[in-house]
Short mmCIF file of C-alpha atoms in Angstrom, two decimals:
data_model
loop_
_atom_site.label_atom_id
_atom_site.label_comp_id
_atom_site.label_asym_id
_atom_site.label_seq_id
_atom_site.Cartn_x
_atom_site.Cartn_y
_atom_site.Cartn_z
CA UNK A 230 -40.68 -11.16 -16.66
CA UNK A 231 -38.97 -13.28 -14.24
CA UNK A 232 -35.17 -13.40 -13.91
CA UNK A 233 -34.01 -17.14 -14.73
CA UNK A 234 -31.94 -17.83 -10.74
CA UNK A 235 -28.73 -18.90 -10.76
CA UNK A 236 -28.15 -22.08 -8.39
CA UNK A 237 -24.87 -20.83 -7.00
CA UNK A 238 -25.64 -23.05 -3.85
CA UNK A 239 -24.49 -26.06 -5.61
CA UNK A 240 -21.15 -24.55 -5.59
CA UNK A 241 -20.90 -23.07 -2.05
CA UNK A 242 -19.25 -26.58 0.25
CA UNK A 243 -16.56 -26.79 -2.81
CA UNK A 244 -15.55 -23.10 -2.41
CA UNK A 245 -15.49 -23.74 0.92
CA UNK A 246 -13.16 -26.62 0.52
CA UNK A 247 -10.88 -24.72 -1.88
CA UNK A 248 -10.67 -21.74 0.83
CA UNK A 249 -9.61 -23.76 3.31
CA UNK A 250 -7.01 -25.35 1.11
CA UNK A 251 -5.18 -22.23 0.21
CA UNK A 252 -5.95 -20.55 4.13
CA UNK A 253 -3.79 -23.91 4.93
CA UNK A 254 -1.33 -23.39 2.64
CA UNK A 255 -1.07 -19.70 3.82
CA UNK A 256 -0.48 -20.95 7.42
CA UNK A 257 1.98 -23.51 6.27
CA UNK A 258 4.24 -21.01 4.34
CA UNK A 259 4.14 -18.46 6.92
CA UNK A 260 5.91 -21.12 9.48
CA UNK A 261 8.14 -22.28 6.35
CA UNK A 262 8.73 -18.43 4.22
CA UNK A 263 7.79 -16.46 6.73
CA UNK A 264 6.63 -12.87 5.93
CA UNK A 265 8.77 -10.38 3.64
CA UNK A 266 8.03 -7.30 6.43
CA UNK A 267 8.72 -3.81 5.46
CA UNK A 268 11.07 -1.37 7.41
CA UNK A 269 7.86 -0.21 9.47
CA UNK A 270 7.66 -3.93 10.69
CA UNK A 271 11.27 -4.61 11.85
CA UNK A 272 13.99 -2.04 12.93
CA UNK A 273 16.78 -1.49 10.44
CA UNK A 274 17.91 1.55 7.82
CA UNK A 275 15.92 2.85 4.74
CA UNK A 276 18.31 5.39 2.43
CA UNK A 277 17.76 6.57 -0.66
CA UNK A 278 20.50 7.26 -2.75
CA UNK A 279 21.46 8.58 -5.77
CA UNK A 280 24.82 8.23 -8.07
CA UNK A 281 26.21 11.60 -9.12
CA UNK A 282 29.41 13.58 -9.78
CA UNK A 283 29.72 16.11 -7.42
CA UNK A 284 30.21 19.55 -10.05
CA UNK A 285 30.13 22.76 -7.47
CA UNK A 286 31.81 22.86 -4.16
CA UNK A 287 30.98 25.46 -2.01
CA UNK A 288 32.47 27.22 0.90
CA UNK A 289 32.41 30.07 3.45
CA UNK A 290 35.61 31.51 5.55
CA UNK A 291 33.56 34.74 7.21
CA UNK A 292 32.08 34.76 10.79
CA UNK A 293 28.95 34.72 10.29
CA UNK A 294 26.51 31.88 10.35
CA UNK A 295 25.46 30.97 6.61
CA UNK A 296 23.04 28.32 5.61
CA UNK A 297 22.52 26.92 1.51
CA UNK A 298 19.01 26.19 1.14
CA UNK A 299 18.21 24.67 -2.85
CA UNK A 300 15.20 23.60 -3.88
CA UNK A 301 13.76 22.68 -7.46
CA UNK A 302 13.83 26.74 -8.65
CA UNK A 303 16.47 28.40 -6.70
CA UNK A 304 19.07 28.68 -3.94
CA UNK A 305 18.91 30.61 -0.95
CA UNK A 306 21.76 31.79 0.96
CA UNK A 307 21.11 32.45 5.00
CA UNK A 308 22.92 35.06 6.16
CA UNK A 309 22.59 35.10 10.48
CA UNK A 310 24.57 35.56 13.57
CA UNK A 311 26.50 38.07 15.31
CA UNK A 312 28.10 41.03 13.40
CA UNK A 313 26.22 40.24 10.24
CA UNK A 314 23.11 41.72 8.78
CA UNK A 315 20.87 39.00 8.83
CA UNK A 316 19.78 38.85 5.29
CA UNK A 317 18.56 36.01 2.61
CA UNK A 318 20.20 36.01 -1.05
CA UNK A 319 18.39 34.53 -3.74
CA UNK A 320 19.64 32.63 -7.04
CA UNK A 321 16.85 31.43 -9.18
CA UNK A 322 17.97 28.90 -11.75
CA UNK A 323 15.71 30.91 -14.27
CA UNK A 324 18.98 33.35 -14.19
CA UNK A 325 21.51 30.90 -13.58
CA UNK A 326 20.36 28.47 -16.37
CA UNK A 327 24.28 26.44 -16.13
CA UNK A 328 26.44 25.65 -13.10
CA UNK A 329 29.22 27.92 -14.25
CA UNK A 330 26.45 30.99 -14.22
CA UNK A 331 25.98 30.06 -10.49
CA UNK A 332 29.03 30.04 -9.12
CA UNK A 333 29.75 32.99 -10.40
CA UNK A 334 26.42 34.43 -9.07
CA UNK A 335 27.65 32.58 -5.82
CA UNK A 336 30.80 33.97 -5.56
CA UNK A 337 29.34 37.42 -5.37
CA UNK A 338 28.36 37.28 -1.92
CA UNK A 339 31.52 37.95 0.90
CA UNK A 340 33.07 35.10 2.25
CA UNK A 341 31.48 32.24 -0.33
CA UNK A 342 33.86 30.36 -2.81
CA UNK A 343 32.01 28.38 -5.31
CA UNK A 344 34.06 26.24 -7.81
CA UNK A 345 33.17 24.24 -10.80
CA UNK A 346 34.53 20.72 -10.49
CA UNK A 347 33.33 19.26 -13.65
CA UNK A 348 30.06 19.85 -16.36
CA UNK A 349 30.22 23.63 -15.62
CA UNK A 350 27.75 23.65 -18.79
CA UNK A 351 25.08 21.88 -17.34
CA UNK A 352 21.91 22.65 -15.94
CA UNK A 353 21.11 23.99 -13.07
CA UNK A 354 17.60 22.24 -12.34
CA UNK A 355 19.50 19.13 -12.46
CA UNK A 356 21.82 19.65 -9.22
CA UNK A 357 20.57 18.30 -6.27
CA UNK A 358 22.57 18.24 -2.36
CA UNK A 359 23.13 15.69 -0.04
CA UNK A 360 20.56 14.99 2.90
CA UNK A 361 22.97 13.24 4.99
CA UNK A 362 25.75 16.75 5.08
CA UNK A 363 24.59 19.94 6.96
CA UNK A 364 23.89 22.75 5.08
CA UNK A 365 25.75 25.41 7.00
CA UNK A 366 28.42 26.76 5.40
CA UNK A 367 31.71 26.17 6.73
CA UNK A 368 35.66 26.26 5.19
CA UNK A 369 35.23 22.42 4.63
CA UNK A 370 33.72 22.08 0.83
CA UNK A 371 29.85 21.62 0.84
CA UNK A 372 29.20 19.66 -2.33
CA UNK A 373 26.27 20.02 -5.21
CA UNK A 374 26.09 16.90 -7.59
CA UNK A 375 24.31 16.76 -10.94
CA UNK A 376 21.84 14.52 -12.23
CA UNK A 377 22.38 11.49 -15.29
CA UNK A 378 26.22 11.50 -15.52
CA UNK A 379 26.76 8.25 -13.90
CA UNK A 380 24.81 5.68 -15.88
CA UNK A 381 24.26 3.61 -12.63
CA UNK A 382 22.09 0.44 -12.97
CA UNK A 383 20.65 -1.78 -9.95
CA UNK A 384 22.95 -4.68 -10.54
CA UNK A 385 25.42 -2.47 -10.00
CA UNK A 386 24.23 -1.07 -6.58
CA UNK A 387 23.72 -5.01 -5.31
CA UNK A 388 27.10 -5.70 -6.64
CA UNK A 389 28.62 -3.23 -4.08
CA UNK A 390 26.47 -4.12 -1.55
CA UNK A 391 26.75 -8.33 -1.94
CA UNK A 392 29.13 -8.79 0.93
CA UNK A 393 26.53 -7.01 3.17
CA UNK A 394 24.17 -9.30 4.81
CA UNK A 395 20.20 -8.48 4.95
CA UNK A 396 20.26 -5.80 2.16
CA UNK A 397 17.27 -5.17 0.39
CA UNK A 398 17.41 -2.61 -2.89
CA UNK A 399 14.81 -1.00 -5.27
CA UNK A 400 15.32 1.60 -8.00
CA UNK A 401 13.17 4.54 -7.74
CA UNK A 402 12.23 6.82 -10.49
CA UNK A 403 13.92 6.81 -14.18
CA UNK A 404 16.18 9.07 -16.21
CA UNK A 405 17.78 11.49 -14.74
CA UNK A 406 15.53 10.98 -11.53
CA UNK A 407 16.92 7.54 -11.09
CA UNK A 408 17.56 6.57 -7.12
CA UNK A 409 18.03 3.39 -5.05
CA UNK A 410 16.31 2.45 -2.04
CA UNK A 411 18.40 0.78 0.40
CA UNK A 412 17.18 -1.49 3.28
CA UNK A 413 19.34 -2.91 6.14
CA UNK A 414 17.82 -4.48 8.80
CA UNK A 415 19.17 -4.36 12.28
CA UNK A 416 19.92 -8.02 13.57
CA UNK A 417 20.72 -6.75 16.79
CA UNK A 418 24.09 -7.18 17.52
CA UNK A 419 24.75 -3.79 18.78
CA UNK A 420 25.63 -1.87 15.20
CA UNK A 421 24.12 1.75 15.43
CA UNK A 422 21.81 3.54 12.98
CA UNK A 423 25.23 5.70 12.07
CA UNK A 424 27.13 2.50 11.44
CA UNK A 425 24.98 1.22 9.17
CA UNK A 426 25.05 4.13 6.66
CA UNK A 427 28.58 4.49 6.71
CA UNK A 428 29.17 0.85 5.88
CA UNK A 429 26.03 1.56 2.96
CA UNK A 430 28.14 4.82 1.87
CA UNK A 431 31.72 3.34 1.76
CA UNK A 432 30.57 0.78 -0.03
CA UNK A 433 29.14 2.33 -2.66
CA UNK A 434 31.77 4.97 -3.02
CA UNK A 435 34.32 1.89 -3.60
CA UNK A 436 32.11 1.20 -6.55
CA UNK A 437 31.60 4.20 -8.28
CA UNK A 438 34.33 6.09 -6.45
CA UNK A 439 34.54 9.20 -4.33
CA UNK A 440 32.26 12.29 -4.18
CA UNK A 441 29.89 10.09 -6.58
CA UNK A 442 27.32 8.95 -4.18
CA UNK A 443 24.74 11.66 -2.59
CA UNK A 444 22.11 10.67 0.14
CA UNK A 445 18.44 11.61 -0.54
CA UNK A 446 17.16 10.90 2.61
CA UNK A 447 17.51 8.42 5.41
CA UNK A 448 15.30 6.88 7.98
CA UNK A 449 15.92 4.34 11.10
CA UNK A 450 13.24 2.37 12.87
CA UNK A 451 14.34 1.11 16.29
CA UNK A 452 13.17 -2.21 17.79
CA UNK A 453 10.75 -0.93 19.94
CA UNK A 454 9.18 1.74 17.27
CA UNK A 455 8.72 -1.69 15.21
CA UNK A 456 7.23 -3.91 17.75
CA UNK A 457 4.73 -0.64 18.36
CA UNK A 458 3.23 -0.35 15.17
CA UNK A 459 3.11 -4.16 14.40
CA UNK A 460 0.69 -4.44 17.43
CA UNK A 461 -1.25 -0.86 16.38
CA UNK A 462 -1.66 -2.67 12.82
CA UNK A 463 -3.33 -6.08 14.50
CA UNK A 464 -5.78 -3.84 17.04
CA UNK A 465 -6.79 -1.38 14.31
CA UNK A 466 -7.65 -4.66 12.26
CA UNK A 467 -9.35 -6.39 14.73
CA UNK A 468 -11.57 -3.44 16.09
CA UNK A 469 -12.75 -2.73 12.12
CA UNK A 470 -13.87 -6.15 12.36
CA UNK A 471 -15.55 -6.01 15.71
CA UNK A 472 -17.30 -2.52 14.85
CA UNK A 473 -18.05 -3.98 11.21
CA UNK A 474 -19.62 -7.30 13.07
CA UNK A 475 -21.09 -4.96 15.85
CA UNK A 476 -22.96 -3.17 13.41
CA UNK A 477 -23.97 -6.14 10.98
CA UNK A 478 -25.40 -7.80 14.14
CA UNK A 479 -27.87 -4.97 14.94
CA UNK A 480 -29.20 -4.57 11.36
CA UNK A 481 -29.47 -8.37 10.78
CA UNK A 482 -29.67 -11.80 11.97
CA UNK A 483 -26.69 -13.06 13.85
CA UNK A 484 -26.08 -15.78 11.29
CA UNK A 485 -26.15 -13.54 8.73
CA UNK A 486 -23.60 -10.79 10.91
CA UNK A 487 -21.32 -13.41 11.62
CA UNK A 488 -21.57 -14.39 7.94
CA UNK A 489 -20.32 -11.22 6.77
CA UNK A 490 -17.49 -11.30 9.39
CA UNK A 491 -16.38 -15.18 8.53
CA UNK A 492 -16.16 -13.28 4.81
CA UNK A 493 -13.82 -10.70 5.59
CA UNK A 494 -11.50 -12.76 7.84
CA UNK A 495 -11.40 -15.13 4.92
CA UNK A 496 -10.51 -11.85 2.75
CA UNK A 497 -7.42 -11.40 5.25
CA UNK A 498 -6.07 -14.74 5.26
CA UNK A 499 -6.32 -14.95 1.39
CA UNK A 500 -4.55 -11.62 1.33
CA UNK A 501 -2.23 -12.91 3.73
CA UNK A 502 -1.15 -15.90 1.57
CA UNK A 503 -0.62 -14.44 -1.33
CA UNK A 504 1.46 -11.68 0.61
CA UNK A 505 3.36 -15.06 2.00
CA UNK A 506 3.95 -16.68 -1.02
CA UNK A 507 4.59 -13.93 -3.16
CA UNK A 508 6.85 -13.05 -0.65
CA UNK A 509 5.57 -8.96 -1.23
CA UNK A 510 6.84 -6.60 1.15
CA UNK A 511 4.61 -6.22 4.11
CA UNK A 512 4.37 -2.66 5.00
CA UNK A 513 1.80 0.13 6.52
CA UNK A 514 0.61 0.35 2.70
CA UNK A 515 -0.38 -3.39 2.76
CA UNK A 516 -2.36 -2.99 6.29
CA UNK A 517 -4.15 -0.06 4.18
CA UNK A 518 -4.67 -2.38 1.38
CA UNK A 519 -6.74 -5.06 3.70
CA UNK A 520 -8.61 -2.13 5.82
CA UNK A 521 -9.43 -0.91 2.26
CA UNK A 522 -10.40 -4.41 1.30
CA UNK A 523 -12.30 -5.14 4.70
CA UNK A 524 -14.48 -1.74 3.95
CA UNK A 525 -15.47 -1.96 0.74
CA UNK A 526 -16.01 -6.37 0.87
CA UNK A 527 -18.49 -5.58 3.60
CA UNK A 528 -20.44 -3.04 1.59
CA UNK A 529 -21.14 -5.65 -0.92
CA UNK A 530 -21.64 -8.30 1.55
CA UNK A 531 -24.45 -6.19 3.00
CA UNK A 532 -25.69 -5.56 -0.27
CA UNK A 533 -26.58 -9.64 -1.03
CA UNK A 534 -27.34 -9.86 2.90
CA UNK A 535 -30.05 -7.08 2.47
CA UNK A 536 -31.49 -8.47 -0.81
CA UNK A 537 -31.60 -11.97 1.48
CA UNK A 538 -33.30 -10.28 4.26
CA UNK A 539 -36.19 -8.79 2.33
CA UNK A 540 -36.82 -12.31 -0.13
CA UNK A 541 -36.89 -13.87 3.05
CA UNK A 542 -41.11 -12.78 3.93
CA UNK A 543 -42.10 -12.98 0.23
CA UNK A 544 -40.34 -15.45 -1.74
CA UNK A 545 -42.26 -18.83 -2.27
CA UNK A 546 -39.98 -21.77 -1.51
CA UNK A 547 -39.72 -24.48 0.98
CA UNK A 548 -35.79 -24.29 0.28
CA UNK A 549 -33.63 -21.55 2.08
CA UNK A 550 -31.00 -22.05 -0.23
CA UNK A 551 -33.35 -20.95 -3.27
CA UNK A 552 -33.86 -17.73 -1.17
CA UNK A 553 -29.68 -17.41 -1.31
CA UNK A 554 -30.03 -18.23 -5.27
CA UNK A 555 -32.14 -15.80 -5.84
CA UNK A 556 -30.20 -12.56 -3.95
CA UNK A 557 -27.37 -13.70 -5.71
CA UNK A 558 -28.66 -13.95 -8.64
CA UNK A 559 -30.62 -10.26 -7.89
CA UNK A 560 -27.14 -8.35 -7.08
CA UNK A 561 -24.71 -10.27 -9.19
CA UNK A 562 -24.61 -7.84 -12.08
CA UNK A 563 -23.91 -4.97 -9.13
CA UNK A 564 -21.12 -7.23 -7.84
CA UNK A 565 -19.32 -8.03 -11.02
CA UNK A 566 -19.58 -4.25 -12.49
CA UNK A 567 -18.31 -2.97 -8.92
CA UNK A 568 -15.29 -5.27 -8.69
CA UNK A 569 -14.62 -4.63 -12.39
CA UNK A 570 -14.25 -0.98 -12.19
CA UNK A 571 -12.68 -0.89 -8.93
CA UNK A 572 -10.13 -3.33 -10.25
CA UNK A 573 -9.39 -1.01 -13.29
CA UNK A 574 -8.11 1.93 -11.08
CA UNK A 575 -6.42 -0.86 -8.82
CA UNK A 576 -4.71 -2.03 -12.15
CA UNK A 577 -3.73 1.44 -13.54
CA UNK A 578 -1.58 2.72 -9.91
CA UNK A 579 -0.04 -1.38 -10.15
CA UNK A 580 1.48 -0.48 -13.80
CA UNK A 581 1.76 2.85 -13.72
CA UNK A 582 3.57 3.11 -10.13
CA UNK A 583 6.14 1.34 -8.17
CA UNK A 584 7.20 1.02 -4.70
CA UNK A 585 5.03 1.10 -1.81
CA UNK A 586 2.08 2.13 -4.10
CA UNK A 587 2.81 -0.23 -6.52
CA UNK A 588 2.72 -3.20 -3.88
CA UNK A 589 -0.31 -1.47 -2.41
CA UNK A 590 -2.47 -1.52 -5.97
CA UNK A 591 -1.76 -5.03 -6.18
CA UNK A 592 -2.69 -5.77 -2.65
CA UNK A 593 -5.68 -4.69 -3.73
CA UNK A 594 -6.08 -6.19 -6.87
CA UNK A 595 -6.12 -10.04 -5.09
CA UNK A 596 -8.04 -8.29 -2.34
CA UNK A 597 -11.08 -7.52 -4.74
CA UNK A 598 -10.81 -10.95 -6.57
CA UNK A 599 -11.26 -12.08 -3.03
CA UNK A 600 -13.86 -9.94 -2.18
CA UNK A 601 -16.39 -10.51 -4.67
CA UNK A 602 -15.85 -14.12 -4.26
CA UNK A 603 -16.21 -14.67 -0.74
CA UNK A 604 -19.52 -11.67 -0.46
CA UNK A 605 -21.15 -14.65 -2.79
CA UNK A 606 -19.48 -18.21 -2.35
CA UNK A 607 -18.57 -17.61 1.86
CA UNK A 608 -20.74 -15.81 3.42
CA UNK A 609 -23.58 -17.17 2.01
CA UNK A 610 -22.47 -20.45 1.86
CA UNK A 611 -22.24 -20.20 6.25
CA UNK A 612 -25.89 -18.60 6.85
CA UNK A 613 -27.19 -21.89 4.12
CA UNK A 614 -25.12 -24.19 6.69
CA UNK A 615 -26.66 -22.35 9.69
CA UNK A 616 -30.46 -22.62 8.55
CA UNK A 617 -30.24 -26.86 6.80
CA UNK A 618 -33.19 -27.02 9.04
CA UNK A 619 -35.16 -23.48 7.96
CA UNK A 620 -39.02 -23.37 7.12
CA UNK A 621 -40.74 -21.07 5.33
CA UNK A 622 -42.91 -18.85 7.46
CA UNK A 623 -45.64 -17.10 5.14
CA UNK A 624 -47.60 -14.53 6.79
CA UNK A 625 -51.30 -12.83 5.66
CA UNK A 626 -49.65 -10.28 3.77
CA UNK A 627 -48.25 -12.94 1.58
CA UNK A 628 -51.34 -14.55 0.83
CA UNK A 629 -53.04 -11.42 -0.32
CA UNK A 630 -50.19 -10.72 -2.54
CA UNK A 631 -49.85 -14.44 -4.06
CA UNK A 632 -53.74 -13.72 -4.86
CA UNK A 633 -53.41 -10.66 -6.29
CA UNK A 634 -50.67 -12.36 -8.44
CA UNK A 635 -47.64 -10.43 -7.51
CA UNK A 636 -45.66 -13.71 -7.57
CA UNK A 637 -44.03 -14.79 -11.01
CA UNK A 638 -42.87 -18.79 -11.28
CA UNK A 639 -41.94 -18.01 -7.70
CA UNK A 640 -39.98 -14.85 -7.82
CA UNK A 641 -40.49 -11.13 -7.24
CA UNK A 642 -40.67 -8.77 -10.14
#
C-alpha cells in the first residue's frame, strides 16, 4: 500500500522567510541586549557562599604543624613537622553524633582547644568549614559553622549586595544545603581578585553579622583566561562544522552537503537568539548545548538526505520537489519520535536541576525544536532552490522495474 506524501514543499520559502525574520531579530538584539556571558566568558569572581553560625572554634598552641581536614563522615587531624610524631587522628561523626561530643573528642589530642560557641546539640554531619581560611591549625580560632540556623533567603543576599555594581546571584541547593552563587565581574579598573571577595564578604557579614558567612569555594577568571576560551569556543564550533560539511560533501551531492551545513548554522543562530533575548547565561555549558545540538541535527539531516539520495534513481516524477515530499514524508515519523524522546530527558534535567545544567537542558530543549525543524523545512527547502531546473534521469534498471510493477501510484513500497 502506498504511503499518502505529504507536500511539505509548499511550506519550505515561508519557513524560510520566518527564519530569517527571527535570525534578524537575533542580530538586532545582540547589538541592542547584548549577550548575558557567563564567568568563563568575561573575567570577574564566582563564590559560593553559605549563611551559618559559626558553633566550634578550634585552636592549636604546640609546635608542631597540624592540619583539620573534614569531610562529609569525619575529621582528620594532621599531625607533621619537627619534634612531633607524624601521625593522623580520626573523628568519625558516627561517634561524635553532636558538636559538644566532638569537641570533647577534639580536645583530647595535646595542644587542640575546641569550644562550643552555640547549638552544642546539633549534628555533626551538618558542620561544614570555610574554603576561603587555611586549615592549619594555629592560636588564632579556626571556625566550623552549622547548617539551617540562619533562615537566609536570596532577597536578602541582593539586599546586601545592591550598592555593588555588576553583581549577579543564584541560590544553589535547598534546606539545609542552601548556598548563593555570587558573580562580580571585573570592569577593569585595577580592583584585584582579593579585593573583590573582601568587599563580597564584608558585605554580607554587615547583613547577617559576624562569623555568619562561610565561603564554599571561590574562583577568578582573568582577562586574558576569558578572551582564551571565548576564541577556543568559536574554532571548536567552526571546525565541527567544517568536518561535519567535509564529510557530508564526500557521501553526497554538494547541494545537498551544503544543505545540511546551511541547517545547522541556522540551528546556531536560532539558539543564539533565544540565548539573546532570553538574556540566559552564556557559558561553556551553552557551547556544549549547540555542539550537542550541531551532532545530533546532522544525524537526522543525513537521515532525510539519504532517503533523498536513494528516491532520487527510482521515484517516477518530473518534479524534484515531489522527490523532497516523499523522504519527508518516508522519515517523518523517525524525526518526530526522535525529537520527542530526546526532548523528554532534555525536559526532566530543565525541572529537575538548576544552574549551569539547568540552563544547559533548556539550551537544548529550543535546540531540538530547532533541529527537527530546520533537518525538514531548511535544508531541504535549499537543495529544492538549487535543482528549480532538475530533470528526471531514468535509467534501464528503472524500466525493468516499472514493468515488473514495483512502482505503486508513483512511490516505492
Amino acid at each position: 500500500m502506498a504511503r499518502k506524501m505529504i507536500h511539505f514543499s509548499k511550506a519550505f520559502l515561508p519557513c524560510a522567510i520566518l527564519s530569517t525574520l527571527i535570525i534578524i531579530s537575533g542580530i538586532v538584539g545582540f547589538f541592542v541586549r547584548g549577550v548575558n556571558l557567563g564567568i568563563d566568558y568575561k573575567p570577574g569572581l564566582i563564590e559560593e557562599v553559605r549563611v551559618a553560625p559559626a558553633v566550634l572554634d578550634v585552636v592549636y598552641t604546640g609546635s608542631a604543624n597540624v592540619a583539620f581536614d573534614m569531610t562529609n563522615s569525619k575529621v582528620d587531624i594532621v599531625i607533621s613537622g619537627s619534634g612531633a610524631e607524624n601521625e593522623t587522628k580520626e573523628f568519625l561523626f558516627a561517634d561524635n553524633k553532636t558538636i559538644n561530643a566532638l569537641a570533647a573528642s577534639l580536645n583530647t589530642v595535646d595542644g587542640i582547644t575546641a569550644t562550643v560557641k552555640s547549638y552544642g546539640d546539633s549534628a555533626t554531619s551538618d558542620l561544614f568549614s570555610n574554603s576561603a581560611v587555611s586549615n592549619k591549625l594555629t592560636p588564632d580560632a579556626y571556625s566550623l559553622y552549622s547548617a539551617g540556623k540562619i533562615d537566609a533567603k536570596i532577597a536578602d543576599v541582593r539586599e546586601a549586595l545592591s550598592s555593588v555594581s555588576g553583581v549577579s546571584i543564584k541560590q544553589l541547593g535547598s534546606a539545609n544545603e542552601v548556598s548563593f552563587q555570587i558573580r562580580m565581574a571585573d570592569n577593569g579598573d585595577g580592583v584585584s581578585s582579593r579585593q573583590l571577595q573582601e568587599t563580597v564578604i564584608s558585605k554580607l557579614t554587615d547583613k547577617f553579622g559576624v562569623g555568619n558567612v562561610a565561603v564554599v569555594k571561590t574562583d577568578f577568571i582573568g582577562s586574558n583566561f576569558s578572551k582564551s576560551i571565548a576564541l577556543q569556543s568559536i574554532i571548536l564550533l567552526a571546525a565541527t562544522i567544517a568536518l561535519i560539511w567535509l564529510y557530508s560533501a564526500i557521501r553526497f551531492h554538494w547541494d545537498f552537503a551544503l544543505g545540511a551545513i546551511i541547517a545547522l548554522l541556522h540551528d546556531s543562530l536560532i539558539m543564539m537568539t533565544f540565548i539573546v533575548w532570553s538574556q540566559v547565561e552564556f557559558s561553556t555549558m551553552t557551547v556544549a548545548a549547540i555542539l550537542t545540538i550541531v551532532g545530533y541535527s546532522i544525524n537526522d539531516t543525513i537521515v532525510i538526505l539519504d532517503r533523498e539520495r536513494s528516491l532520487l534513481p527510482v521515484l517516477e516524477t518530473r518534479k524534484f520537489n515531489d522527490i523532497l515530499d516523499q523522504a519527508l514524508t518516508d522519515t517523518l515519523s523517525r524525526s518526530i519520535i526522535t525529537t520527542l524522546t530526546t526532548m523528554f530527558a532534555a525536559a526532566s534535567l530543565y525541572i529537575f536541576t538548576t544552574g549551569d545544567i539547568q540552563n544547559f537542558a533548556l539550551a537544548l530543549l529550543v535546540g531540538l525544536l530547532s533541529g527537527c525543524y530546520s533537518s525538514i523545512f531548511i535544508s531541504s527547502g535549499f537543495i529544492s532552490a538549487t535543482r528549480k531546473n532538475w530533470k528526471p534521469e531514468y535509467g534501464i534498471h528503472h524500466s525493468l522495474r516499472m514493468q515488473k510493477g514495483v512502482f505503486e501510484s508513483g512511490v516505492t513500497v
